[in-house]
Amino acid sequence: MLVAGGIAVPRCLPTATDCGPFLTAEDFYLRVKHQAGPAACGGIAGLGCKAGEYCSYAPSAQCGAADQMGTCARRPDVCTKEYRPVCGCNDQTYGNACMAAAAGVSVVSEGACVTGPTPGACGVRGGVLCKADEFCSFSLAAQCGAADHPGACAKRPEACIQVVQPVCGCDGRTYGNACTAASAGVSVASDGACAK
């Protein structure tokens, strides 16, 4: 006999229907060894990893762009010297994926990082930062990155023609044309002058 809630009931299995009215969850339990998977990291909450770990992103997650989550992975202590270059999420080239992981950097692509415009999405949480001679260019549909719509790094033009086709920049200022906005490092929010 078991005593549950002050009432004596016959011993029964937790799945038996006649035990239901008498037993509560606290009256029986199972010991289960908890085997947690890798911890989540990145995302909108900016979750970090423990010491000795780094946030590893799947290739489709674009280094955490658009609030994509990664998983915490252990930094390797030893790597081979095999040369299979990869581009890290920090826009640095590493000799191989293990060397990037040892530096605490997830891999964005196979091969050396490309020169020119910065690869990856910009203007979103966890996205890449454009270089000093670049700006984050958004399509008109991206609404200047609203709701984490990504942009792409583009070179700032060094010279623009003097054609007057006013555009409203993502900074709320009116520019003479799209080229002068880009030269100032600002993406176009809409055609025409900004509303006052």
Tab-separated table of C-alpha atoms in Angstrom:
chain	number	residue	atom	x	y	z
A	1	MET	CA	0.000	0.000	0.000
A	2	LEU	CA	1.077	3.535	-0.751
A	3	VAL	CA	-0.090	6.641	0.987
A	4	ALA	CA	-0.847	9.443	-1.485
A	5	GLY	CA	-2.368	12.660	-0.324
A	6	GLY	CA	-3.257	11.031	3.011
A	7	ILE	CA	-5.214	8.207	1.315
A	8	ALA	CA	-4.036	4.571	1.285
A	9	VAL	CA	-4.088	3.164	-2.249
A	10	PRO	CA	-2.918	-0.165	-3.617
A	11	ARG	CA	0.523	-0.177	-5.229
A	12	CYS	CA	0.111	0.309	-8.963
A	13	LEU	CA	2.086	1.396	-11.966
A	14	PRO	CA	2.015	5.078	-12.871
A	15	THR	CA	0.247	4.202	-16.114
A	16	ALA	CA	-2.579	2.238	-14.491
A	17	THR	CA	-5.901	4.043	-14.819
A	18	ASP	CA	-6.988	3.282	-11.266
A	19	CYS	CA	-4.006	5.197	-9.837
A	20	GLY	CA	-4.822	8.467	-11.594
A	21	PRO	CA	-7.286	9.866	-9.063
A	22	PHE	CA	-4.982	9.161	-6.119
A	23	LEU	CA	-1.408	9.886	-7.213
A	24	THR	CA	0.195	13.177	-8.108
A	25	ALA	CA	3.410	13.741	-10.012
A	26	GLU	CA	5.269	14.171	-6.720
A	27	ASP	CA	4.232	10.669	-5.594
A	28	PHE	CA	6.532	8.987	-8.115
A	29	TYR	CA	9.452	10.012	-10.315
A	30	LEU	CA	12.021	8.583	-12.670
A	31	ARG	CA	15.689	9.348	-12.500
A	32	VAL	CA	16.883	10.291	-15.959
A	33	LYS	CA	20.434	11.227	-16.757
A	34	HIS	CA	20.207	14.578	-18.535
A	35	GLN	CA	22.335	14.702	-21.668
A	36	ALA	CA	22.124	18.229	-22.967
A	37	GLY	CA	23.037	18.981	-26.545
A	38	PRO	CA	25.202	21.920	-27.519
A	39	ALA	CA	24.042	25.240	-26.098
A	40	ALA	CA	22.446	27.756	-28.460
A	41	CYS	CA	24.225	31.063	-29.070
A	42	GLY	CA	23.854	34.250	-31.082
A	43	GLY	CA	20.383	35.284	-32.215
A	44	ILE	CA	18.446	38.342	-31.171
A	45	ALA	CA	19.318	37.720	-27.510
A	46	GLY	CA	23.047	37.702	-28.317
A	47	LEU	CA	23.599	34.507	-26.308
A	48	GLY	CA	27.265	33.794	-25.615
A	49	CYS	CA	29.224	30.613	-25.000
A	50	LYS	CA	31.337	29.360	-22.090
A	51	ALA	CA	35.076	30.027	-21.880
A	52	GLY	CA	36.920	27.829	-24.363
A	53	GLU	CA	33.935	27.744	-26.744
A	54	TYR	CA	32.807	29.835	-29.708
A	55	CYS	CA	29.539	30.337	-31.568
A	56	SER	CA	29.537	28.058	-34.613
A	57	TYR	CA	27.022	28.916	-37.340
A	58	ALA	CA	25.707	26.652	-40.076
A	59	PRO	CA	26.644	27.916	-43.564
A	60	SER	CA	23.004	28.855	-44.199
A	61	ALA	CA	22.970	31.091	-41.085
A	62	GLN	CA	25.319	33.665	-42.683
A	63	CYS	CA	27.297	34.153	-39.457
A	64	GLY	CA	24.165	34.964	-37.466
A	65	ALA	CA	22.632	37.443	-39.919
A	66	ALA	CA	18.905	38.075	-39.478
A	67	ASP	CA	19.086	36.772	-35.890
A	68	GLN	CA	20.077	33.233	-36.902
A	69	MET	CA	21.153	31.011	-34.004
A	70	GLY	CA	24.393	29.068	-33.760
A	71	THR	CA	25.597	26.372	-31.386
A	72	CYS	CA	28.432	26.585	-28.893
A	73	ALA	CA	31.395	24.491	-29.994
A	74	ARG	CA	34.646	23.764	-28.204
A	75	ARG	CA	37.723	25.588	-29.495
A	76	PRO	CA	40.241	22.976	-30.632
A	77	ASP	CA	43.562	22.868	-28.797
A	78	VAL	CA	45.538	21.492	-31.750
A	79	CYS	CA	45.071	21.847	-35.522
A	80	THR	CA	46.840	20.317	-38.512
A	81	LYS	CA	48.826	22.574	-40.812
A	82	GLU	CA	46.894	21.373	-43.864
A	83	TYR	CA	46.261	24.400	-46.081
A	84	ARG	CA	42.572	24.524	-47.028
A	85	PRO	CA	41.779	28.239	-46.638
A	86	VAL	CA	38.440	29.378	-45.265
A	87	CYS	CA	36.924	32.804	-44.750
A	88	GLY	CA	35.870	33.504	-41.170
A	89	CYS	CA	32.825	35.470	-40.041
A	90	ASN	CA	35.252	38.271	-39.112
A	91	ASP	CA	36.337	38.617	-42.786
A	92	GLN	CA	39.759	37.109	-42.028
A	93	THR	CA	41.266	34.198	-43.976
A	94	TYR	CA	42.404	31.158	-41.951
A	95	GLY	CA	44.589	28.260	-43.104
A	96	ASN	CA	41.785	25.775	-42.444
A	97	ALA	CA	38.490	25.448	-40.567
A	98	CYS	CA	40.229	24.133	-37.441
A	99	MET	CA	42.431	27.233	-37.247
A	100	ALA	CA	39.347	29.456	-37.528
A	101	ALA	CA	37.639	27.479	-34.745
A	102	ALA	CA	40.772	27.723	-32.573
A	103	ALA	CA	40.583	31.508	-32.995
A	104	GLY	CA	36.925	31.377	-31.920
A	105	VAL	CA	35.579	32.273	-35.361
A	106	SER	CA	32.902	30.472	-37.358
A	107	VAL	CA	33.474	29.876	-41.086
A	108	VAL	CA	31.375	31.819	-43.597
A	109	SER	CA	32.778	30.185	-46.760
A	110	GLU	CA	35.396	27.835	-48.192
A	111	GLY	CA	38.405	29.551	-49.750
A	112	ALA	CA	40.145	32.798	-48.908
A	113	CYS	CA	38.068	35.867	-48.133
A	114	VAL	CA	37.360	37.885	-51.257
A	115	THR	CA	38.626	41.396	-51.663
A	116	GLY	CA	36.279	44.141	-52.709
A	117	PRO	CA	32.851	44.508	-51.151
A	118	THR	CA	32.518	42.670	-47.856
A	119	PRO	CA	30.689	39.337	-48.294
A	120	GLY	CA	27.637	38.568	-46.187
A	121	ALA	CA	24.588	40.427	-45.027
A	122	CYS	CA	24.964	43.835	-43.397
A	123	GLY	CA	22.579	46.087	-41.534
A	124	VAL	CA	21.188	43.249	-39.429
A	125	ARG	CA	21.972	41.979	-35.944
A	126	GLY	CA	24.958	39.672	-36.209
A	127	GLY	CA	25.676	40.814	-39.771
A	128	VAL	CA	28.984	41.995	-41.128
A	129	LEU	CA	30.278	45.531	-40.771
A	130	CYS	CA	31.138	47.161	-44.069
A	131	LYS	CA	34.643	48.505	-44.644
A	132	ALA	CA	35.357	52.249	-44.400
A	133	ASP	CA	35.107	52.726	-48.182
A	134	GLU	CA	31.792	50.814	-48.351
A	135	PHE	CA	28.217	51.333	-47.208
A	136	CYS	CA	25.319	48.994	-46.488
A	137	SER	CA	23.121	49.113	-49.587
A	138	PHE	CA	19.498	48.025	-49.123
A	139	SER	CA	16.954	47.271	-51.829
A	140	LEU	CA	13.866	49.492	-51.663
A	141	ALA	CA	11.875	46.439	-50.498
A	142	ALA	CA	14.229	46.016	-47.509
A	143	GLN	CA	13.017	49.326	-46.037
A	144	CYS	CA	16.475	50.358	-44.793
A	145	GLY	CA	16.877	47.095	-42.875
A	146	ALA	CA	13.530	47.226	-41.059
A	147	ALA	CA	12.595	43.885	-39.483
A	148	ASP	CA	16.133	42.633	-40.118
A	149	HIS	CA	15.942	42.717	-43.923
A	150	PRO	CA	19.629	42.448	-44.863
A	151	GLY	CA	21.604	44.690	-47.154
A	152	ALA	CA	24.890	44.100	-48.963
A	153	CYS	CA	28.143	46.005	-48.642
A	154	ALA	CA	28.823	48.123	-51.734
A	155	LYS	CA	31.699	50.430	-52.662
A	156	ARG	CA	31.089	54.142	-52.092
A	157	PRO	CA	31.289	55.930	-55.446
A	158	GLU	CA	34.204	58.349	-55.727
A	159	ALA	CA	32.477	60.597	-58.267
A	160	CYS	CA	28.852	61.169	-59.261
A	161	ILE	CA	27.266	62.851	-62.258
A	162	GLN	CA	25.282	65.979	-61.511
A	163	VAL	CA	21.834	64.688	-62.483
A	164	VAL	CA	19.061	65.927	-60.212
A	165	GLN	CA	16.846	62.967	-59.291
A	166	PRO	CA	16.175	63.483	-55.571
A	167	VAL	CA	16.085	60.471	-53.275
A	168	CYS	CA	15.347	60.119	-49.589
A	169	GLY	CA	18.199	58.430	-47.721
A	170	CYS	CA	17.829	55.905	-44.912
A	171	ASP	CA	19.122	58.668	-42.630
A	172	GLY	CA	16.030	60.797	-43.411
A	173	ARG	CA	17.968	63.347	-45.503
A	174	THR	CA	17.304	64.259	-49.146
A	175	TYR	CA	20.147	63.685	-51.652
A	176	GLY	CA	20.485	64.975	-55.220
A	177	ASN	CA	20.490	61.410	-56.586
A	178	ALA	CA	21.202	57.820	-55.558
A	179	CYS	CA	24.906	58.192	-56.347
A	180	THR	CA	25.378	61.167	-54.002
A	181	ALA	CA	23.573	59.247	-51.245
A	182	ALA	CA	25.845	56.224	-51.801
A	183	SER	CA	28.896	58.498	-51.850
A	184	ALA	CA	27.824	59.755	-48.407
A	185	GLY	CA	27.528	56.122	-47.249
A	186	VAL	CA	23.724	56.147	-47.129
A	187	SER	CA	21.308	53.728	-48.786
A	188	VAL	CA	18.164	54.995	-50.519
A	189	ALA	CA	14.879	54.672	-48.609
A	190	SER	CA	12.658	55.981	-51.416
A	191	ASP	CA	12.682	57.900	-54.667
A	192	GLY	CA	11.913	61.601	-54.342
A	193	ALA	CA	12.671	64.073	-51.581
A	194	CYS	CA	12.102	63.065	-47.969
A	195	ALA	CA	8.786	64.128	-46.434
A	196	LYS	CA	9.150	66.937	-43.937
